[in-house]
Coordinates of C-alpha atoms and ligand atoms in Angstrom, one line a residue:
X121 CA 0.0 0.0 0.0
X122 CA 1.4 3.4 -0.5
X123 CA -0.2 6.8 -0.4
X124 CA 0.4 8.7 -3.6
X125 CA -0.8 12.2 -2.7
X126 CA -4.0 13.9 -1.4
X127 CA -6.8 16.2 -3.7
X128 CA -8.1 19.3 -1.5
X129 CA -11.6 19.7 -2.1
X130 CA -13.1 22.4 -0.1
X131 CA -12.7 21.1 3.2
X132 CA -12.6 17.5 2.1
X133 CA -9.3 16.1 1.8
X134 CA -9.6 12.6 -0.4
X135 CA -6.2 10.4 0.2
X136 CA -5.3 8.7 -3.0
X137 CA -3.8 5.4 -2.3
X138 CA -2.2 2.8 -4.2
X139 CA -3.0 -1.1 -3.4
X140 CA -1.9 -4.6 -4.7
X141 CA -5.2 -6.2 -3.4
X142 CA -8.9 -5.7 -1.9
X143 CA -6.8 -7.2 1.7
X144 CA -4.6 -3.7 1.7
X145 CA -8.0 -1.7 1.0
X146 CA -9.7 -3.9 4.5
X147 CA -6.8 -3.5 6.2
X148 CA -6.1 0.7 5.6
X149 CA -9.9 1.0 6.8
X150 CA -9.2 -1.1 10.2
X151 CA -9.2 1.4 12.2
X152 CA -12.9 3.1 11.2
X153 CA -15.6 3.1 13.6
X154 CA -18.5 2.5 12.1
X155 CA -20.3 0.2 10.1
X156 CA -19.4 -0.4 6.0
X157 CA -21.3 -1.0 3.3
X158 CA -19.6 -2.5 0.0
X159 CA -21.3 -0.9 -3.6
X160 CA -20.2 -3.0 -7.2
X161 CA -22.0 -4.1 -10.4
X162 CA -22.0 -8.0 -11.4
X163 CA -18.7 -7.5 -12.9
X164 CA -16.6 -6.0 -9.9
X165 CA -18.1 -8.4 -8.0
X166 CA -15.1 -10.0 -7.6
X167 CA -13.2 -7.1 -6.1
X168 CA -15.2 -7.2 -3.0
X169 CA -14.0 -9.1 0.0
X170 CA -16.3 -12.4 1.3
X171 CA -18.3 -12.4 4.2
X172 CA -19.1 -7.9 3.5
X173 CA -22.3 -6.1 3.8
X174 CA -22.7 -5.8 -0.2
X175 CA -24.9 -4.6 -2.6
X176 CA -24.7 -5.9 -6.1
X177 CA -26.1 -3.7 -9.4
X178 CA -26.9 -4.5 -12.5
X179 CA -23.9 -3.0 -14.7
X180 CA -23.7 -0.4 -17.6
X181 CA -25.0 3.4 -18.0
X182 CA -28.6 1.5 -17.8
X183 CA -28.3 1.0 -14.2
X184 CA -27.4 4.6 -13.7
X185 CA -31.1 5.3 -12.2
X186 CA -32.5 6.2 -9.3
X187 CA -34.2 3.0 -8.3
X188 CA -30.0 1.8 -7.9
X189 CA -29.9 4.5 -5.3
X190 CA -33.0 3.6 -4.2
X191 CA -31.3 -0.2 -3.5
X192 CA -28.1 1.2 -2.1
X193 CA -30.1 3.4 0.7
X194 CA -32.5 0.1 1.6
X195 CA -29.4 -1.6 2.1
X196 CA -27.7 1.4 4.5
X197 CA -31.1 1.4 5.9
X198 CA -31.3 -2.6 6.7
X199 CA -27.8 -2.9 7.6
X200 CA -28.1 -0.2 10.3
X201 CA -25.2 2.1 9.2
X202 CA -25.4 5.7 10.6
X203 CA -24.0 8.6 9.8
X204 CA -20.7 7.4 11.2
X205 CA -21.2 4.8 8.4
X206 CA -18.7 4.6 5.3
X207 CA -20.0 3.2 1.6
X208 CA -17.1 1.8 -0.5
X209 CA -18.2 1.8 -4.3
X210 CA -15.8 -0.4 -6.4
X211 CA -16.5 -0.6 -10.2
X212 CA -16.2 1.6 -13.1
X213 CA -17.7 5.5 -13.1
X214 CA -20.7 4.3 -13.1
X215 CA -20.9 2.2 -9.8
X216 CA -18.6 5.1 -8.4
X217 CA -21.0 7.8 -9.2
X218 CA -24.3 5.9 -7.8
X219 CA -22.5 4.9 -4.5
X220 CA -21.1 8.2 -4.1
X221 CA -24.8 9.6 -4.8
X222 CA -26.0 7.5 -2.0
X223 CA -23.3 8.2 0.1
X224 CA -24.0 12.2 -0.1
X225 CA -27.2 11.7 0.7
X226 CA -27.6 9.2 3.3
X227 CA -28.8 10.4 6.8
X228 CA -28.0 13.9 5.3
X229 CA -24.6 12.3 3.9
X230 CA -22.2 9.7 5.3
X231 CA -18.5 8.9 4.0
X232 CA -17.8 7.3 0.6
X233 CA -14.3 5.3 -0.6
X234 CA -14.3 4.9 -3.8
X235 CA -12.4 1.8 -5.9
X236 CA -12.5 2.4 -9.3
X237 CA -11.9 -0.7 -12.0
X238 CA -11.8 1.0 -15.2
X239 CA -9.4 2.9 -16.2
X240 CA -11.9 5.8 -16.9
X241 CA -13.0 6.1 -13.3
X242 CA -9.6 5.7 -12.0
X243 CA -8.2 8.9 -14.0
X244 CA -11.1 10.6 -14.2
X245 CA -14.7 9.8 -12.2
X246 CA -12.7 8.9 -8.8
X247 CA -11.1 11.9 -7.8
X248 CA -13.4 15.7 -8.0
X249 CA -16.2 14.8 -6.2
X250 CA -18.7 14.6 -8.9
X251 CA -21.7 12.7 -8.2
X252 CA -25.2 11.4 -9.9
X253 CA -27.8 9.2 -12.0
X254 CA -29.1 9.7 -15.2
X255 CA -32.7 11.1 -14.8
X256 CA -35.7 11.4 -17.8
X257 CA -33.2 10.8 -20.1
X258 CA -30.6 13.0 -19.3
X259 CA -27.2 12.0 -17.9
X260 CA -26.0 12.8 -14.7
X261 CA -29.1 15.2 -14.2
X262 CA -29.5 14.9 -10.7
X263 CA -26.1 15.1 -8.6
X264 CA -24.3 16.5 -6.0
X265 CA -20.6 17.0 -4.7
X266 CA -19.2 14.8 -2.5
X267 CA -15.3 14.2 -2.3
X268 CA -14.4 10.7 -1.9
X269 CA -12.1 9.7 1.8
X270 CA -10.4 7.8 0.1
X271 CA -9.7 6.2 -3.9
X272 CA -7.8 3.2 -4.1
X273 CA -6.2 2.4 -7.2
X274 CA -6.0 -1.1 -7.7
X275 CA -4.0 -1.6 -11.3
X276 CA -4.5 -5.0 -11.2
X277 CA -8.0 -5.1 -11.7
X278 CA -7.4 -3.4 -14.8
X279 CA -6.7 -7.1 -16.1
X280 CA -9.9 -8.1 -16.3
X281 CA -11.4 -5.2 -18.3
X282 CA -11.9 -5.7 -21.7
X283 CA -10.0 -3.8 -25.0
X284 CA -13.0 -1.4 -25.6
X285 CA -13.5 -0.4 -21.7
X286 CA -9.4 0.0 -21.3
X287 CA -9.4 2.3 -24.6
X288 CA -12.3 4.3 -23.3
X289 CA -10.0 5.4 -20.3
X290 CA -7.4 6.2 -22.5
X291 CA -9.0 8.5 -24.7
X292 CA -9.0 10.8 -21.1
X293 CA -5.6 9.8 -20.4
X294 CA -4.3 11.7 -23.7
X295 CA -6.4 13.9 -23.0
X296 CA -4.7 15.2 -19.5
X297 CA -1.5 14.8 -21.5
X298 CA -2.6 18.1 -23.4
X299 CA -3.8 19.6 -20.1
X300 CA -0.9 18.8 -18.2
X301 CA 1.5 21.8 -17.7
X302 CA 4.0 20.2 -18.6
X303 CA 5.0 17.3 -21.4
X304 CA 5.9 14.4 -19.3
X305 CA 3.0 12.2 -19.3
X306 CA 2.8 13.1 -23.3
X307 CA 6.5 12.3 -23.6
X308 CA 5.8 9.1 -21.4
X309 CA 2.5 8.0 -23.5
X310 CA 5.2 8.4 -26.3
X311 CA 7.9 6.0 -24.9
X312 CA 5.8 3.4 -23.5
X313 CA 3.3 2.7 -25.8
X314 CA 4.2 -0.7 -26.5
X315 CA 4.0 -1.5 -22.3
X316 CA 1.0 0.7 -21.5
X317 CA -1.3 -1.0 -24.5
X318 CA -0.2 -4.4 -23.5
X319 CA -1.2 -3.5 -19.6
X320 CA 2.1 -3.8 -17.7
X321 CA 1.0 -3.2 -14.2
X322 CA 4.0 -0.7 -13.4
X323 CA 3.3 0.9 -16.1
X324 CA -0.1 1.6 -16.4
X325 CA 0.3 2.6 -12.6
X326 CA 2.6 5.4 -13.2
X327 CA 0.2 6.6 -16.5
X328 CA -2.9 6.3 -13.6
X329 CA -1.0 8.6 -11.0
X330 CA 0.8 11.1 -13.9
X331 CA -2.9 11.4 -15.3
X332 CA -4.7 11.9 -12.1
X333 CA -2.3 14.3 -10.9
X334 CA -3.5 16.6 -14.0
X335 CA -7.1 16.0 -12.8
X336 CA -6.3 17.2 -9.2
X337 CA -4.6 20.8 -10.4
X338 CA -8.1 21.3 -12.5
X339 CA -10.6 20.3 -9.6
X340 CA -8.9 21.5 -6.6
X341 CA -8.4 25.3 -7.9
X342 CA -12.5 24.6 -9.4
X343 CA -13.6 22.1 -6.4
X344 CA -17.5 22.8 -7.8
X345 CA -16.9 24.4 -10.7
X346 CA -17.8 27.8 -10.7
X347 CA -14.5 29.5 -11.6
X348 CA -14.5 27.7 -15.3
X349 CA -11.1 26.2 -14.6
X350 CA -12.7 22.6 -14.8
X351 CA -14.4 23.5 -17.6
X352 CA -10.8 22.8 -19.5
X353 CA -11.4 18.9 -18.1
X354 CA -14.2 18.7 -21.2
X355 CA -11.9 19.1 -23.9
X356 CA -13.1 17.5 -27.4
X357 CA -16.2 16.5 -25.5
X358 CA -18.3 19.0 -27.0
X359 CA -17.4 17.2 -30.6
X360 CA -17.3 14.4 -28.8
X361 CA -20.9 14.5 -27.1
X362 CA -22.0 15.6 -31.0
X363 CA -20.3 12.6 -32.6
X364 CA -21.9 10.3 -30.3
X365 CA -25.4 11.2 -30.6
X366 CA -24.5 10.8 -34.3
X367 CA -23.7 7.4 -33.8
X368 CA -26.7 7.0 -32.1
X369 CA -24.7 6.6 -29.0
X370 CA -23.3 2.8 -29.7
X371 CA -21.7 3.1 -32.7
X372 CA -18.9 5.0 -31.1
X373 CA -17.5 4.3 -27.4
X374 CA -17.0 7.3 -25.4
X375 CA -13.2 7.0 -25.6
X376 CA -13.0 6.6 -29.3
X377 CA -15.5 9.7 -29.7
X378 CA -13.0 11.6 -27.0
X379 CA -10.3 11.2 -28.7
X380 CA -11.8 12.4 -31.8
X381 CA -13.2 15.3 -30.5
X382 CA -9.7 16.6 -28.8
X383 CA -8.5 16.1 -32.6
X384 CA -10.8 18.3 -34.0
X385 CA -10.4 20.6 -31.0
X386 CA -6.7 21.0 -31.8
X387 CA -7.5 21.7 -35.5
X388 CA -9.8 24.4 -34.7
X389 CA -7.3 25.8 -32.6
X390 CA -4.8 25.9 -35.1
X391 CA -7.2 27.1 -37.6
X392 CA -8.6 29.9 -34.8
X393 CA -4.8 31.2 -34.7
X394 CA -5.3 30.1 -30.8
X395 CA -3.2 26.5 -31.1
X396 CA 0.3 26.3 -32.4
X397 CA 0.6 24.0 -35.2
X398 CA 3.7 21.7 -33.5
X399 CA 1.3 21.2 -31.0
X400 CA -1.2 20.4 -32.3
X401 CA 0.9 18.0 -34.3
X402 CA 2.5 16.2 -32.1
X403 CA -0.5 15.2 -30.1
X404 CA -2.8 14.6 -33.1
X405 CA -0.1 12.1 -33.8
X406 CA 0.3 10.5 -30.4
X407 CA -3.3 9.8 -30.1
X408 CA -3.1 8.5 -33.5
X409 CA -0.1 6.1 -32.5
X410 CA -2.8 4.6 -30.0
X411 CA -4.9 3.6 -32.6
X412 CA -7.8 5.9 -32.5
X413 CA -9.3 6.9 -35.7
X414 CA -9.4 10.5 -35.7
X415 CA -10.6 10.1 -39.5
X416 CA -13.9 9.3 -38.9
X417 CA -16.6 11.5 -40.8
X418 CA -19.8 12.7 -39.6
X419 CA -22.7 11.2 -41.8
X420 CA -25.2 13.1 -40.5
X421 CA -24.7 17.0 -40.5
X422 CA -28.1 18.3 -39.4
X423 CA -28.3 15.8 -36.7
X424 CA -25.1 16.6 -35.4
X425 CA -25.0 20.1 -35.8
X426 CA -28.4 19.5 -33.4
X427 CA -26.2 17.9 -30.8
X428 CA -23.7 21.0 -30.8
X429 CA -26.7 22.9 -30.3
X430 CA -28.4 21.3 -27.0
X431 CA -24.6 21.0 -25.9
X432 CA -24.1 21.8 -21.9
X433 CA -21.9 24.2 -22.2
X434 CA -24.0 26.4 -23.5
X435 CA -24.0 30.3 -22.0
X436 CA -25.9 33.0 -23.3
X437 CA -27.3 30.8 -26.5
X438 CA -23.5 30.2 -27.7
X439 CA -21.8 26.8 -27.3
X440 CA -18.0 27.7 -26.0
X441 CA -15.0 25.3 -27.3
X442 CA -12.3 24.4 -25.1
X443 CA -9.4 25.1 -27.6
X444 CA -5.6 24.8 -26.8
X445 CA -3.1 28.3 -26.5
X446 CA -0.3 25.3 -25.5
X447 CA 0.6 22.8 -23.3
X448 CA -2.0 22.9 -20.2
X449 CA -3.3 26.7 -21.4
X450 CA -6.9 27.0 -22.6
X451 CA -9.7 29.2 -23.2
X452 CA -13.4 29.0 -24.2
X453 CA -14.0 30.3 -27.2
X454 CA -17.4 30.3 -30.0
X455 CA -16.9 28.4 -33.1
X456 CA -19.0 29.5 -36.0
X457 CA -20.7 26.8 -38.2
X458 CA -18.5 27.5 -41.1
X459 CA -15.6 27.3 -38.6
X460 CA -16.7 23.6 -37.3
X461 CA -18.0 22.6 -41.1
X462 CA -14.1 23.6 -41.6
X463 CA -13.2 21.4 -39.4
X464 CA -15.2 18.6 -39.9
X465 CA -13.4 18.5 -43.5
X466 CA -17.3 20.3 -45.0
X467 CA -17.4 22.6 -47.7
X468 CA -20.4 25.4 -47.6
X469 CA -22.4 26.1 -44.9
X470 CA -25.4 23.8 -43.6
Ligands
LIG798 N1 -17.9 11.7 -11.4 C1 -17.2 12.1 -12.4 O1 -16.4 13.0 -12.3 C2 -17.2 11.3 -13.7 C3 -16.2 11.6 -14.7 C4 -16.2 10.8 -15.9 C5 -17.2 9.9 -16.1 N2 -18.2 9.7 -15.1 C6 -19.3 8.7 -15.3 O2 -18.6 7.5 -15.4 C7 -19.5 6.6 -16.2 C8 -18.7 5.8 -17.2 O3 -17.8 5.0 -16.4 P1 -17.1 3.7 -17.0 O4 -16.6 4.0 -18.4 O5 -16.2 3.2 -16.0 O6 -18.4 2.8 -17.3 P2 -19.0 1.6 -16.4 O7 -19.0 1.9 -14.9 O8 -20.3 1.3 -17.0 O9 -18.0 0.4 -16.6 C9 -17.9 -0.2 -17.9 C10 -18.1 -1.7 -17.9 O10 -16.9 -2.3 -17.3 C11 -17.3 -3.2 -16.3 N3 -16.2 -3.3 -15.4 C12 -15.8 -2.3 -14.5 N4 -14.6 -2.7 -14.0 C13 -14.3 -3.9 -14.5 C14 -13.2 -4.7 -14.3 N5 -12.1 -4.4 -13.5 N6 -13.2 -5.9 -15.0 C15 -14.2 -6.2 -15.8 N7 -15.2 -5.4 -16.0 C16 -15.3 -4.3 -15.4 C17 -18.6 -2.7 -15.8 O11 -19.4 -3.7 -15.1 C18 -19.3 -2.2 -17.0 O12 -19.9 -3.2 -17.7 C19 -20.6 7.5 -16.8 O13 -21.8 7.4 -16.2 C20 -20.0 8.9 -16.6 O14 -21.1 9.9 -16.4 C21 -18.2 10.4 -13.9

């Protein structure tokens, strides 16, 4: 077990804590009082120790409902946890995000751990106290903040995540590489390609903490994002968010469409005068070097022109980019249509 550093979030100070099994993670909460109660999906299952209070969800975005929190508090409820009581969620963001809910709430909120198993939720939905469910068909409608105690990262359970899930989470991992102020986790995405993609556990763990670390300056000088430093964090989503609605949501994974979108982020940058072109270059071709297609055109103009529309980060009617000035420096800046048809590789307007 070793502590890697702790995220300031308000008053909240969650410990980030590396572990080589679920024993370390029983062991490191010895010493709390009060009662626990375990959170996973039917795939993390196996991350939670025997003989625990535990409640088990069905997995996926689908389960990302209130009725899951709804399960979670009848459990608190039965097992007689207080507010001294602690709920661990180990899974993917998903799993994190609806224990974390519960745990906010919970006799007016109790402590939450969280253990996240993908790689997306352990660089990115672990650590900035972000939590929710999806609600009338919006995602993450309803949520609050509330900072994890503690997030163990357990690489090892990376192992048993499948190709699509593990390139989801990279997608944000070159992601914080731009954000980064400086190029080290770029220049080490470039040098250990070959032992990051075939999941060395050193490795990946050093890409985990390198990559969180660029998460923690964004959320702990924006701990509930009012200042618009987070707002950085959503890099290429906004094309990303389009794309995906494009593809009707399953065509594309969330990673593939991330990485994507930062592409097409960078050229507007350059092609805005905001991004310089070696920079741009030289990420556009790292992603690339993962294997993401960043070729990929949109089929469906009007549609996803629609999407950029009814995108979140909307103000004032206009929907603000993140765009690139250089390595970690960003700014939110309007796009016109011809500007994103540009981009997009279109000719006229729409
Ligand atoms: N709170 C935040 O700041 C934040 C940030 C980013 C994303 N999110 C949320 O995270 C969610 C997406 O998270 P996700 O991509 O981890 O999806 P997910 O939680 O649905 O997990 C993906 C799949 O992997 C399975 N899985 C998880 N760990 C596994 C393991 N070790 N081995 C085998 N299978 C495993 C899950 O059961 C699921 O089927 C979204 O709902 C999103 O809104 C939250």
């Amino acid at each position: 077990m070793k502590h890697l550093f702790s995220c300031a979030l308000g008053s909240r100070l969650s410990r980030v804590i590396s572990v080589a099994s679920v024993n370390e993670i029983l062991e490191d909460q010895g010493s709390w009082m009060g009662k626990i109660l375990w959170v996973c999906d039917e795939h993390t299952r196996m991350y939670v120790p025997e003989g625990t209070d535990c409640v088990v969800l069905p997995s996926g975005e689908g389960a990302k409902r209130w009725d899951s929190i709804e399960t979670i508090l009848g459990k608190a409820a039965a097992s007689g946890l207080g507010r001294d009581g602690k709920i661990i969620a180990v899974g993917g963001g998903v799993v994190c995000d609806l224990g974390a809910f519960a745990a906010s709430i919970f006799m007016r909120g109790c402590a939450v751990s969280l253990v996240p198993t993908t790689l997306l939720a352990m660089v990115d939905a672990s650590l900035g106290g972000k939590t929710g469910f999806d609600l009338f068909g919006m995602k993450n409608l309803v949520g609050t903040f509330h900072p994890a105690h503690e997030v163990y990262i357990l690489a090892q359970s990376l192992r048993t995540l499948d190709d699509a899930e593990y390139r989801n989470g990279l997608g944000e991992v070159l992601k914080h590489a731009i954000l980064s102020e400086d190029d080290r986790l770029a220049t080490y995405l470039e040098e250990n390609r070959g032992k990051l993609l075939s999941r060395d556990i050193v490795s990946m763990e050093r890409m985990i903490v390198d990559s969180l670390k660029v998460k923690q300056s964004y959320v702990e000088s924006d701990p509930t994002e009012t200042k618009g430093i987070r707002d950085a964090l959503n890099l290429g989503h906004t094309f990303a968010h389009a794309l995906e609605s494009v593809g009707n949501l399953t065509r594309f994974s969330h990673g593939e469409a991330v990485a994507w979108g930062v592409v097409k982020a960078l050229h507007a940058g350059v092609s805005s005068h905001v991004t310089p072109v070696p920079f741009a270059t030289r990420h556009e071709e790292l992603i690339r070097s993962y294997g993401f297609d960043v070729d990929v055109t949109v089929s469906d103009r009007g549609r996803f022109f629609e999407a950029l529309r009814h995108d979140k980060k909307k103000r004032a009617s206009q929907v603000r980019f993140v765009l690139m000035e250089g390595q970690g420096r960003h700014l939110l800046q309007p796009l016109t249509q011809q500007q994103v048809m540009a981009v997009l590789g279109f000719s006229g307007v729409e």
